[in-house]
Amino acid sequence: MKKAYILIASLIILAPIFAWAADLVGYSEPLENAAEEAGASEHGGAYHGIFPDYTLPGINPYLSAMIAGIIGCLIIMGVATILKKFKHG
Amino acid sequence: MHIPDGYLDWWIGILMYVISGAIIAYSIKKVKGIDTTKIPLIGVVAAGIFAAQMLNWPIPGGTSAHFVGGALAGILLGPYAGMLAMTSVITLQCLVFGDGGISALGANIFNMAIVAVFAGYAVYSLLRKYDIRIASFLAGWVGIWLAAIACGFEIGFSSIFAYKIGITVPVMAVWHGLLGIVEGIITMAVVAYVTSYHTKVEPKEVPA
């Protein structure tokens, strides 16, 4: 279990490096390529999340990717902890 | 592979919500008797997959893709708990980080938490008796490839894509067929690592 936490922490630390590298090659997903080829354009919805695109307002995008990673992992593990308590309860 | 809002026709969005909702309900029923000491493990696997999905692997030529982890979740946790772990990751990405649209959440869960998990688990179960490495590599690859094809059909049946299934399915299948190699390698590495620690990691049905 301890090793798993170390792995998760290292993934979060790596997040900004990968974000930078993906920017270098120009980020596009196959789904976006498919949209382009079929002539579809994203007319985005009304809801963009609390931290849209893993960014926090006013914070360097690479740093905020890291913070977003921490927040996300805490939420998931928090839910698991609550579920466990609940089932014990 | 996260479908944003506005890509799917409304009826597809609702249909995918209904299908995914039914499978989530069935999976919850299946894991009800789970040993509570396993819940933190499910949480850690889900958190690890969430963190791994944040890393975009740059592919020269202007594409990048991230690890999805459906097959890995299925192999490590069993298909039902794995499916629920992936559902929590995709729901979190949608609600908190706006990654994947709310109207497409049912579809995104179907592709990445159902197709990738169950297909990946099935491939691994069938092949692990021959070689765990090959089985886990192919599980990762097949899981993401089929998820991409499912995604191609969902968007291809939608009006905004002008019903060009002949384009959307091949584009998704070809790209993710290539990117699936990365998915397979990561899945293989993690499974090989975990099995080296626990000499007998059988893919478990939870509750086992």
PDB file of C-alpha atoms in Angstrom, chain A:
ATOM      1  CA  MET A   1       0.000   0.000   0.000  1.00  0.00           C
ATOM      2  CA  LYS A   2       2.831   2.363   0.874  1.00  0.00           C
ATOM      3  CA  LYS A   3       4.428   1.727  -2.528  1.00  0.00           C
ATOM      4  CA  ALA A   4       1.120   2.587  -4.176  1.00  0.00           C
ATOM      5  CA  TYR A   5       1.039   5.967  -2.430  1.00  0.00           C
ATOM      6  CA  ILE A   6       4.609   6.657  -3.543  1.00  0.00           C
ATOM      7  CA  LEU A   7       3.657   5.747  -7.108  1.00  0.00           C
ATOM      8  CA  ILE A   8       0.651   8.088  -7.025  1.00  0.00           C
ATOM      9  CA  ALA A   9       2.777  10.896  -5.593  1.00  0.00           C
ATOM     10  CA  SER A  10       5.378  10.454  -8.327  1.00  0.00           C
ATOM     11  CA  LEU A  11       2.695  10.485 -11.021  1.00  0.00           C
ATOM     12  CA  ILE A  12       1.397  13.783  -9.652  1.00  0.00           C
ATOM     13  CA  ILE A  13       4.893  15.252  -9.582  1.00  0.00           C
ATOM     14  CA  LEU A  14       5.408  14.142 -13.178  1.00  0.00           C
ATOM     15  CA  ALA A  15       2.149  15.761 -14.339  1.00  0.00           C
ATOM     16  CA  PRO A  16       3.668  19.180 -15.171  1.00  0.00           C
ATOM     17  CA  ILE A  17       6.509  17.603 -17.169  1.00  0.00           C
ATOM     18  CA  PHE A  18       4.088  15.609 -19.277  1.00  0.00           C
ATOM     19  CA  ALA A  19       1.870  18.658 -19.718  1.00  0.00           C
ATOM     20  CA  TRP A  20       4.864  20.582 -21.010  1.00  0.00           C
ATOM     21  CA  ALA A  21       5.923  17.764 -23.346  1.00  0.00           C
ATOM     22  CA  ALA A  22       2.385  17.393 -24.712  1.00  0.00           C
ATOM     23  CA  ASP A  23       2.306  21.128 -25.406  1.00  0.00           C
ATOM     24  CA  LEU A  24       5.559  20.751 -27.328  1.00  0.00           C
ATOM     25  CA  VAL A  25       4.132  18.272 -29.827  1.00  0.00           C
ATOM     26  CA  GLY A  26       0.803  20.084 -29.967  1.00  0.00           C
ATOM     27  CA  TYR A  27      -1.931  18.401 -28.055  1.00  0.00           C
ATOM     28  CA  SER A  28      -4.732  16.803 -29.975  1.00  0.00           C
ATOM     29  CA  GLU A  29      -6.666  13.666 -29.205  1.00  0.00           C
ATOM     30  CA  PRO A  30      -7.927  11.184 -31.796  1.00  0.00           C
ATOM     31  CA  LEU A  31     -11.453  12.185 -30.813  1.00  0.00           C
ATOM     32  CA  GLU A  32     -10.625  15.738 -31.881  1.00  0.00           C
ATOM     33  CA  ASN A  33      -9.143  14.459 -35.137  1.00  0.00           C
ATOM     34  CA  ALA A  34     -12.334  12.522 -35.798  1.00  0.00           C
ATOM     35  CA  ALA A  35     -14.379  15.640 -35.072  1.00  0.00           C
ATOM     36  CA  GLU A  36     -12.272  17.653 -37.470  1.00  0.00           C
ATOM     37  CA  GLU A  37     -12.534  15.114 -40.260  1.00  0.00           C
ATOM     38  CA  ALA A  38     -16.285  14.784 -39.858  1.00  0.00           C
ATOM     39  CA  GLY A  39     -16.651  18.561 -39.731  1.00  0.00           C
ATOM     40  CA  ALA A  40     -18.017  18.639 -36.203  1.00  0.00           C
ATOM     41  CA  SER A  41     -17.177  21.442 -33.859  1.00  0.00           C
ATOM     42  CA  GLU A  42     -17.534  21.480 -30.143  1.00  0.00           C
ATOM     43  CA  HIS A  43     -20.202  23.939 -29.103  1.00  0.00           C
ATOM     44  CA  GLY A  44     -19.375  23.462 -25.481  1.00  0.00           C
ATOM     45  CA  GLY A  45     -21.961  22.944 -22.782  1.00  0.00           C
ATOM     46  CA  ALA A  46     -22.822  25.287 -19.987  1.00  0.00           C
ATOM     47  CA  TYR A  47     -20.889  23.437 -17.342  1.00  0.00           C
ATOM     48  CA  HIS A  48     -17.102  23.356 -17.321  1.00  0.00           C
ATOM     49  CA  GLY A  49     -16.374  21.897 -13.911  1.00  0.00           C
ATOM     50  CA  ILE A  50     -15.031  23.466 -10.767  1.00  0.00           C
ATOM     51  CA  PHE A  51     -11.464  23.485 -12.078  1.00  0.00           C
ATOM     52  CA  PRO A  52     -11.890  23.453 -15.877  1.00  0.00           C
ATOM     53  CA  ASP A  53      -9.186  21.489 -17.701  1.00  0.00           C
ATOM     54  CA  TYR A  54      -7.290  20.813 -14.493  1.00  0.00           C
ATOM     55  CA  THR A  55      -6.420  24.473 -14.033  1.00  0.00           C
ATOM     56  CA  LEU A  56      -6.868  26.633 -10.988  1.00  0.00           C
ATOM     57  CA  PRO A  57      -7.611  30.292 -11.588  1.00  0.00           C
ATOM     58  CA  GLY A  58      -4.596  32.558 -11.352  1.00  0.00           C
ATOM     59  CA  ILE A  59      -2.062  29.791 -10.889  1.00  0.00           C
ATOM     60  CA  ASN A  60       0.636  28.712 -13.312  1.00  0.00           C
ATOM     61  CA  PRO A  61      -0.922  25.956 -15.493  1.00  0.00           C
ATOM     62  CA  TYR A  62       1.835  23.437 -14.748  1.00  0.00           C
ATOM     63  CA  LEU A  63       1.652  24.012 -11.016  1.00  0.00           C
ATOM     64  CA  SER A  64      -2.124  23.897 -11.102  1.00  0.00           C
ATOM     65  CA  ALA A  65      -2.023  20.554 -12.949  1.00  0.00           C
ATOM     66  CA  MET A  66      -0.117  19.228  -9.970  1.00  0.00           C
ATOM     67  CA  ILE A  67      -2.530  20.727  -7.460  1.00  0.00           C
ATOM     68  CA  ALA A  68      -5.465  19.390  -9.479  1.00  0.00           C
ATOM     69  CA  GLY A  69      -3.895  15.940  -9.293  1.00  0.00           C
ATOM     70  CA  ILE A  70      -3.610  16.173  -5.534  1.00  0.00           C
ATOM     71  CA  ILE A  71      -7.205  17.396  -5.174  1.00  0.00           C
ATOM     72  CA  GLY A  72      -8.523  14.617  -7.410  1.00  0.00           C
ATOM     73  CA  CYS A  73      -6.667  11.865  -5.569  1.00  0.00           C
ATOM     74  CA  LEU A  74      -7.777  13.220  -2.201  1.00  0.00           C
ATOM     75  CA  ILE A  75     -11.403  13.267  -3.315  1.00  0.00           C
ATOM     76  CA  ILE A  76     -11.273   9.660  -4.539  1.00  0.00           C
ATOM     77  CA  MET A  77      -9.500   8.348  -1.457  1.00  0.00           C
ATOM     78  CA  GLY A  78     -11.804  10.420   0.729  1.00  0.00           C
ATOM     79  CA  VAL A  79     -14.837   8.798  -0.859  1.00  0.00           C
ATOM     80  CA  ALA A  80     -13.280   5.361  -0.323  1.00  0.00           C
ATOM     81  CA  THR A  81     -12.636   6.167   3.337  1.00  0.00           C
ATOM     82  CA  ILE A  82     -16.207   7.370   3.846  1.00  0.00           C
ATOM     83  CA  LEU A  83     -17.568   4.253   2.113  1.00  0.00           C
ATOM     84  CA  LYS A  84     -15.487   2.052   4.362  1.00  0.00           C
ATOM     85  CA  LYS A  85     -16.714   3.799   7.515  1.00  0.00           C
ATOM     86  CA  PHE A  86     -20.240   3.625   6.211  1.00  0.00           C
ATOM     87  CA  LYS A  87     -20.064  -0.121   5.613  1.00  0.00           C
ATOM     88  CA  HIS A  88     -18.539  -0.679   9.014  1.00  0.00           C
ATOM     89  CA  GLY A  89     -21.158   1.566  10.598  1.00  0.00           C
TER      90      GLY A  89
END
